[in-house]
XYZ file of C-alpha atoms in Angstrom:
453
model
C -44.244 3.746 -5.408
C -41.487 5.308 -3.542
C -42.525 7.983 -1.074
C -41.912 11.340 -2.653
C -40.259 13.691 -0.270
C -38.743 17.150 -0.511
C -35.145 17.229 -1.596
C -32.846 17.893 1.354
C -31.264 21.248 1.198
C -27.422 21.779 0.950
C -26.459 22.427 4.527
C -22.725 21.750 4.919
C -23.369 18.949 7.480
C -21.282 15.765 7.249
C -24.436 13.682 7.919
C -26.245 15.195 4.926
C -26.293 13.995 1.432
C -24.320 17.079 0.156
C -20.637 17.615 0.537
C -19.480 19.380 3.652
C -18.589 22.598 1.877
C -21.813 22.825 -0.083
C -24.266 25.468 1.109
C -26.973 27.810 -0.055
C -25.873 31.485 0.008
C -28.055 34.342 1.047
C -28.775 35.009 -2.614
C -30.399 31.560 -2.810
C -27.694 30.154 -5.040
C -25.720 27.041 -3.932
C -21.936 27.387 -3.536
C -19.300 24.685 -3.304
C -16.179 25.653 -1.303
C -17.234 29.260 -1.887
C -17.725 28.959 -5.595
C -21.283 29.706 -6.954
C -22.492 26.869 -9.153
C -23.470 29.452 -11.770
C -19.808 30.335 -12.264
C -18.807 26.778 -12.696
C -21.617 26.221 -15.291
C -20.605 29.336 -17.086
C -16.927 28.469 -17.279
C -17.091 24.740 -17.696
C -20.550 24.040 -19.089
C -23.020 21.307 -18.047
C -23.179 18.437 -17.229
C -20.186 18.815 -14.876
C -19.020 16.767 -11.980
C -18.105 19.016 -9.038
C -15.687 17.475 -6.596
C -15.250 19.121 -3.099
C -11.515 18.414 -2.542
C -11.436 19.173 1.108
C -14.473 16.947 1.794
C -12.863 14.010 -0.004
C -9.571 14.463 1.834
C -11.414 14.753 5.207
C -13.321 11.501 4.553
C -10.079 9.645 3.424
C -8.245 10.848 6.514
C -11.087 9.753 8.831
C -10.616 6.152 7.674
C -6.865 6.263 8.219
C -7.224 7.748 11.667
C -9.907 5.223 12.675
C -7.880 2.192 11.526
C -4.744 3.436 13.138
C -6.499 3.939 16.451
C -8.303 0.586 16.399
C -5.260 -1.388 15.525
C -2.581 0.371 17.564
C -2.242 -2.432 19.922
C -2.263 -5.068 17.174
C -0.054 -5.298 13.954
C -1.266 -2.020 12.507
C -3.505 -1.376 9.458
C -3.499 0.063 5.933
C -6.263 1.833 4.027
C -6.433 1.236 0.285
C -8.617 3.740 -1.646
C -10.684 1.732 -4.091
C -9.791 3.550 -7.311
C -12.679 1.986 -9.291
C -15.027 4.475 -7.530
C -13.255 7.386 -9.221
C -9.596 7.856 -9.924
C -7.446 10.509 -11.483
C -3.865 11.505 -11.109
C -4.684 14.304 -8.656
C -6.993 11.999 -6.566
C -4.233 9.478 -6.419
C -1.892 12.175 -4.983
C -4.495 13.380 -2.530
C -5.017 9.816 -1.244
C -1.323 9.307 -0.830
C -0.988 12.686 0.949
C -3.737 11.579 3.402
C -1.927 8.348 4.178
C -3.776 5.933 1.939
C -2.543 3.392 -0.590
C -4.415 2.702 -3.946
C -6.449 -0.300 -4.973
C -6.426 -0.779 -8.757
C -8.597 -3.174 -10.811
C -7.153 -2.638 -14.305
C -4.129 -1.555 -16.188
C -5.679 1.881 -16.630
C -6.195 2.370 -12.903
C -2.699 1.047 -12.187
C -1.170 3.390 -14.665
C -3.168 6.350 -13.396
C -2.026 5.732 -9.800
C 1.611 5.420 -11.042
C 1.307 8.560 -13.103
C -0.043 10.362 -9.997
C 3.220 9.536 -8.233
C 2.108 6.569 -6.175
C 4.899 3.956 -5.767
C 4.063 0.483 -6.709
C 4.689 -0.602 -3.192
C 1.572 1.410 -2.212
C -0.762 -0.202 -4.892
C -2.599 -3.434 -4.888
C -4.046 -5.060 -8.036
C -7.433 -6.765 -8.270
C -9.334 -8.419 -11.189
C -10.902 -11.683 -12.018
C -9.302 -11.871 -15.509
C -5.985 -9.881 -15.392
C -4.178 -9.613 -18.615
C -0.508 -10.502 -19.141
C 0.233 -6.818 -19.536
C -1.428 -5.952 -16.233
C 0.358 -8.622 -14.271
C 3.644 -7.751 -15.910
C 3.226 -4.054 -15.160
C 2.324 -4.804 -11.558
C 5.400 -6.915 -11.055
C 7.709 -4.487 -12.826
C 6.339 -1.647 -10.641
C 7.111 -3.502 -7.413
C 3.466 -3.732 -6.469
C 2.346 -4.378 -2.860
C 0.336 -7.358 -3.897
C -1.609 -9.051 -6.719
C -4.868 -10.612 -5.681
C -5.307 -14.118 -7.065
C -8.844 -14.766 -8.099
C -8.759 -18.175 -9.653
C -6.697 -21.433 -9.712
C -5.416 -20.965 -13.242
C -4.121 -17.537 -12.423
C -1.701 -18.996 -9.921
C 0.443 -20.520 -12.667
C 0.041 -17.416 -14.869
C 1.361 -15.017 -12.282
C 4.181 -17.372 -11.320
C 5.281 -17.743 -14.928
C 5.311 -13.933 -15.591
C 7.162 -13.255 -12.295
C 9.741 -16.007 -13.061
C 10.300 -14.576 -16.562
C 11.293 -11.345 -14.852
C 13.459 -12.986 -12.179
C 11.171 -11.769 -9.402
C 8.950 -13.122 -6.797
C 5.413 -11.769 -6.985
C 3.676 -10.929 -3.711
C 0.072 -12.303 -3.792
C -3.134 -12.446 -1.886
C -5.827 -14.998 -2.307
C -9.397 -13.738 -2.640
C -11.806 -15.770 -0.636
C -15.481 -16.311 -1.231
C -16.763 -16.378 2.337
C -20.484 -16.967 1.691
C -21.347 -13.833 3.627
C -24.000 -11.887 1.838
C -24.187 -8.131 2.271
C -24.956 -4.934 0.323
C -27.737 -3.677 -1.916
C -28.545 -4.966 -5.382
C -27.650 -8.558 -6.296
C -25.100 -7.243 -8.763
C -22.958 -5.684 -5.877
C -23.092 -8.706 -3.517
C -19.748 -10.372 -4.138
C -19.389 -13.170 -1.589
C -22.063 -15.616 -2.493
C -21.077 -18.803 -4.266
C -22.682 -18.406 -7.619
C -20.674 -15.378 -8.904
C -17.413 -14.632 -10.673
C -15.191 -13.443 -7.877
C -12.883 -15.317 -5.544
C -12.194 -18.908 -4.449
C -14.765 -20.661 -2.254
C -14.037 -21.502 1.314
C -17.131 -23.877 1.360
C -15.931 -25.863 -1.619
C -12.382 -25.994 -0.547
C -10.972 -24.110 -3.597
C -9.557 -21.359 -1.273
C -7.639 -23.994 0.705
C -6.346 -25.576 -2.485
C -5.144 -22.205 -3.742
C -3.310 -21.346 -0.497
C -1.562 -24.698 -0.545
C -0.598 -24.517 -4.233
C 0.772 -20.892 -3.934
C 2.815 -21.778 -0.886
C 4.660 -24.378 -2.928
C 5.006 -22.362 -6.147
C 8.315 -20.806 -7.037
C 8.016 -17.149 -8.141
C 5.139 -16.426 -5.742
C 5.125 -15.140 -2.253
C 1.941 -15.644 -0.286
C 1.578 -12.387 1.871
C -2.200 -12.319 2.427
C -5.771 -13.404 2.044
C -8.574 -11.137 1.001
C -12.359 -10.800 1.348
C -14.914 -8.591 -0.181
C -18.546 -9.121 0.629
C -20.490 -6.517 -1.338
C -21.110 -2.730 -1.771
C -23.375 -0.105 -0.187
C -23.330 -1.925 3.179
C -24.922 0.003 6.027
C -24.253 -2.386 8.859
C -21.143 -3.713 10.634
C -22.607 -7.310 10.992
C -21.523 -8.664 7.640
C -17.946 -7.485 8.190
C -17.744 -9.145 11.579
C -19.082 -12.426 10.155
C -16.757 -12.311 7.122
C -13.684 -11.411 9.196
C -14.186 -14.510 11.340
C -14.356 -16.770 8.238
C -11.239 -15.205 6.715
C -9.288 -15.355 10.051
C -10.346 -19.042 10.476
C -8.823 -19.698 7.060
C -5.593 -18.009 8.289
C -5.617 -20.334 11.321
C -6.040 -23.328 9.155
C -3.038 -22.282 7.070
C -0.909 -21.745 10.213
C -1.672 -25.289 11.360
C -0.093 -26.422 8.100
C 3.037 -24.242 8.516
C 1.853 -21.618 6.029
C 2.354 -18.124 7.498
C -0.098 -15.442 6.272
C 1.030 -12.106 7.667
C -1.668 -9.854 6.091
C -5.448 -9.855 5.825
C -7.510 -7.559 3.714
C -11.125 -7.232 4.721
C -12.253 -5.350 1.679
C -14.547 -2.380 1.291
C -18.168 -1.732 0.437
C -18.922 0.784 3.164
C -22.204 2.484 2.417
C -23.249 6.189 2.117
C -26.512 8.150 2.213
C -27.960 8.938 -1.201
C -31.184 10.492 0.090
C -32.480 11.780 3.355
C -34.535 8.554 3.680
C -31.408 6.365 3.862
C -30.029 5.201 7.117
C -26.981 7.056 8.427
C -24.093 4.468 7.970
C -21.817 3.599 10.880
C -18.778 5.948 11.243
C -15.349 4.649 10.205
C -14.527 4.230 13.921
C -17.428 1.757 14.353
C -16.361 -0.377 11.349
C -12.708 -0.281 12.448
C -13.486 -1.390 15.990
C -15.634 -4.282 14.703
C -12.764 -5.488 12.638
C -10.221 -5.078 15.479
C -12.480 -7.019 17.833
C -12.503 -9.888 15.286
C -8.713 -9.912 15.098
C -8.352 -9.875 18.899
C -10.697 -12.856 19.216
C -8.758 -14.706 16.470
C -5.404 -14.057 18.312
C -6.869 -15.106 21.686
C -8.287 -18.309 20.242
C -5.339 -19.413 18.218
C -2.262 -17.776 19.921
C -1.192 -16.586 16.488
C 0.389 -13.150 16.149
C -1.980 -10.543 14.856
C -1.971 -9.980 11.022
C -1.593 -6.567 9.511
C -5.145 -5.629 8.338
C -6.102 -3.522 5.362
C -9.450 -2.334 4.004
C -10.560 -0.790 0.769
C -13.025 2.092 1.078
C -13.982 3.899 -2.164
C -17.512 4.997 -2.317
C -17.591 6.243 1.323
C -14.705 8.606 0.546
C -15.653 10.016 -2.874
C -19.382 9.647 -3.349
C -20.602 12.296 -1.006
C -17.759 14.676 -2.007
C -19.107 15.018 -5.616
C -22.222 16.344 -7.206
C -23.342 16.468 -10.881
C -24.513 19.820 -12.157
C -27.115 19.867 -15.026
C -29.104 22.403 -16.930
C -32.867 21.851 -17.327
C -33.870 21.648 -20.935
C -37.615 20.819 -20.945
C -40.469 19.662 -18.747
C -43.600 17.547 -19.283
C -46.529 16.864 -17.023
C -48.042 13.340 -17.253
C -50.933 11.511 -15.513
C -50.097 8.253 -13.679
C -52.201 5.859 -11.732
C -50.762 7.421 -8.484
C -51.333 11.011 -9.503
C -49.644 13.590 -11.655
C -45.962 13.666 -12.255
C -43.638 16.219 -13.793
C -40.784 14.920 -15.983
C -37.746 17.337 -15.799
C -35.299 16.630 -18.624
C -31.604 17.655 -18.182
C -28.657 17.676 -20.458
C -27.066 14.457 -19.253
C -28.375 11.161 -18.086
C -27.434 7.542 -17.848
C -24.198 8.330 -19.787
C -22.911 10.196 -16.722
C -24.792 8.173 -13.923
C -25.519 4.610 -14.924
C -26.338 3.413 -11.432
C -30.081 4.133 -11.469
C -30.561 2.171 -14.746
C -28.133 -0.580 -13.703
C -28.979 -1.097 -10.010
C -32.235 0.941 -9.466
C -30.224 3.240 -7.269
C -32.112 6.151 -5.698
C -30.848 9.785 -5.738
C -32.234 13.149 -4.938
C -31.868 16.594 -6.612
C -32.235 20.321 -5.887
C -32.525 23.557 -7.738
C -29.207 25.090 -7.126
C -28.787 28.144 -9.338
C -31.320 30.333 -7.533
C -33.552 30.339 -4.424
C -35.906 27.276 -4.519
C -39.299 28.488 -3.649
C -42.940 27.523 -4.350
C -45.050 24.498 -3.663
C -43.400 21.155 -4.227
C -44.254 19.141 -7.266
C -43.944 15.323 -7.607
C -41.094 15.134 -10.074
C -38.870 12.770 -11.973
C -35.499 13.878 -13.235
C -34.643 12.156 -16.506
C -31.833 12.337 -19.089
C -31.731 12.998 -22.794
C -30.881 9.478 -23.945
C -33.174 7.303 -26.199
C -34.073 5.010 -23.364
C -37.227 5.103 -21.197
C -35.154 3.889 -18.345
C -32.802 6.933 -18.570
C -33.903 8.080 -15.121
C -31.548 9.990 -12.763
C -33.960 10.659 -9.905
C -37.074 8.489 -9.779
C -39.190 10.465 -7.319
C -38.487 13.764 -5.634
C -40.633 16.778 -4.733
C -39.220 19.886 -6.302
C -40.322 23.489 -6.432
C -41.491 24.945 -9.743
C -38.565 24.501 -12.162
C -37.936 26.602 -15.140
C -36.135 25.799 -18.501
C -32.485 26.882 -18.092
C -32.434 26.208 -14.322
C -29.288 24.594 -12.805
C -30.207 21.373 -11.137
C -27.786 19.212 -9.100
C -27.721 15.612 -8.068
C -25.481 14.926 -4.977
C -23.478 11.824 -4.004
C -22.340 11.089 -7.549
C -18.610 10.706 -6.838
C -18.628 6.936 -6.815
C -19.106 5.303 -10.277
C -20.632 8.263 -11.998
C -17.628 9.300 -14.073
C -15.900 5.887 -13.809
C -18.963 4.124 -15.354
C -19.574 6.975 -17.816
C -20.128 6.286 -21.431
C -20.559 7.996 -24.774
C -24.045 6.476 -25.396
C -25.850 8.406 -28.141
C -22.356 9.882 -28.707
C -22.726 12.295 -25.832
C -19.283 13.554 -24.595
C -18.476 12.555 -21.005
C -18.532 15.591 -18.667
C -15.417 16.987 -17.030
C -14.535 16.805 -13.380
C -13.877 20.089 -11.578
C -12.288 20.113 -8.121
C -13.185 23.134 -5.924
C -11.271 24.124 -2.827
C -10.984 27.422 -0.995
C -12.784 29.335 -3.727
C -10.713 27.980 -6.526
C -11.510 25.559 -9.443
C -9.158 23.079 -10.902
C -9.923 20.824 -13.891
C -9.094 17.248 -13.037
C -10.532 15.744 -16.165
C -11.458 17.982 -19.086
C -14.825 17.720 -20.738
C -14.781 15.533 -23.768
C -15.905 16.865 -27.148
C -17.525 15.536 -30.223
C -14.172 16.158 -31.987
C -12.589 13.674 -29.431
C -15.049 11.042 -30.481
C -14.627 11.624 -34.202
C -10.890 11.382 -33.841
C -11.394 7.596 -33.043
C -13.524 7.143 -36.057
C -11.089 6.096 -38.832
C -13.859 5.361 -41.465
């Protein structure tokens, strides 16, 4: 059993699990950027995702500044925001404002970035099974690069580029064999999985050689992504060495690779029990050290480096606001537990069911007083695994209370579903006491509109 601890209070500290502009007012109610959560619930309903805009911008800017500083004496660096974490037109604009590019993994993400005003030259496209439409759109948009993920994709991208009379800039995604991250599902550099081309088997070298000799393609970089929710710099240092060694191998064969993308996966705190992750400056310096060692050992000019943070930028900047509907006390082998049911669940946060991810929660609509009770926050879906917070100590909770789960910015809305035909919640951005709807709440009418029976 997980240790049951009291939910950390919203405190406005960047090292906490709540966004920087979240705090408990003298009245006892929680506010986000000066807006009481009760006002948000009254105006927009629950469940609702609340995004602290200034917090997200600050975290994004921290990555840009850290990379710029670490790579000043080298060939420079770019930061791509991993749109799969959460993307909207406004978020795409914010990231561009703060100096970031956008990493897209589908036609929808690519079109959202473009609709947000991001030029194709500041967008990269990932995916292990890109459609013809995705590749064509990327090339037509003048994309920064397309990440090649398999040998057959080389000919596919070359054909589509040639049909358009263009040369497609491409990266090769390497499988480095470096394991890092949390759940097995989010470790992406081991051999037996769907992403990338293996360095160990030689597939990566074959891809680089083939691309270098293929008309319609321009090899501009190589790429590595080792996993997600990584709380140490060690894996990045190890993977960077593997990738840079591949670059040196290519140089020995007359193949120049001017850019290297060392991926994302930088972790965050979901609960007060989680380790505090290294700061962006620490990650950046580890990568810069690897590049310096590579240049010293090979005599090659430094490559331009890029990274792809997503979770570390948006996850802590967002919370999900719920209304308590009912409660139930049950006996367990380890003692009594209170089940607190809210008006959302796995349709707005799939990560606990998918990965066993741990979260915390707090009563936010009023002062939270009284002795703590061992509690489990669950959703309203017809699944016993519909658990949002597995174990947390909460004060006495009443029906109708507002409850919030922090650190839901990454993959909450982007993995959202209509299971049991629940409409997906809206996303409300809050800044300087003002609310802006980024994504409106879905309705049952929206769902019925798709039903043509």
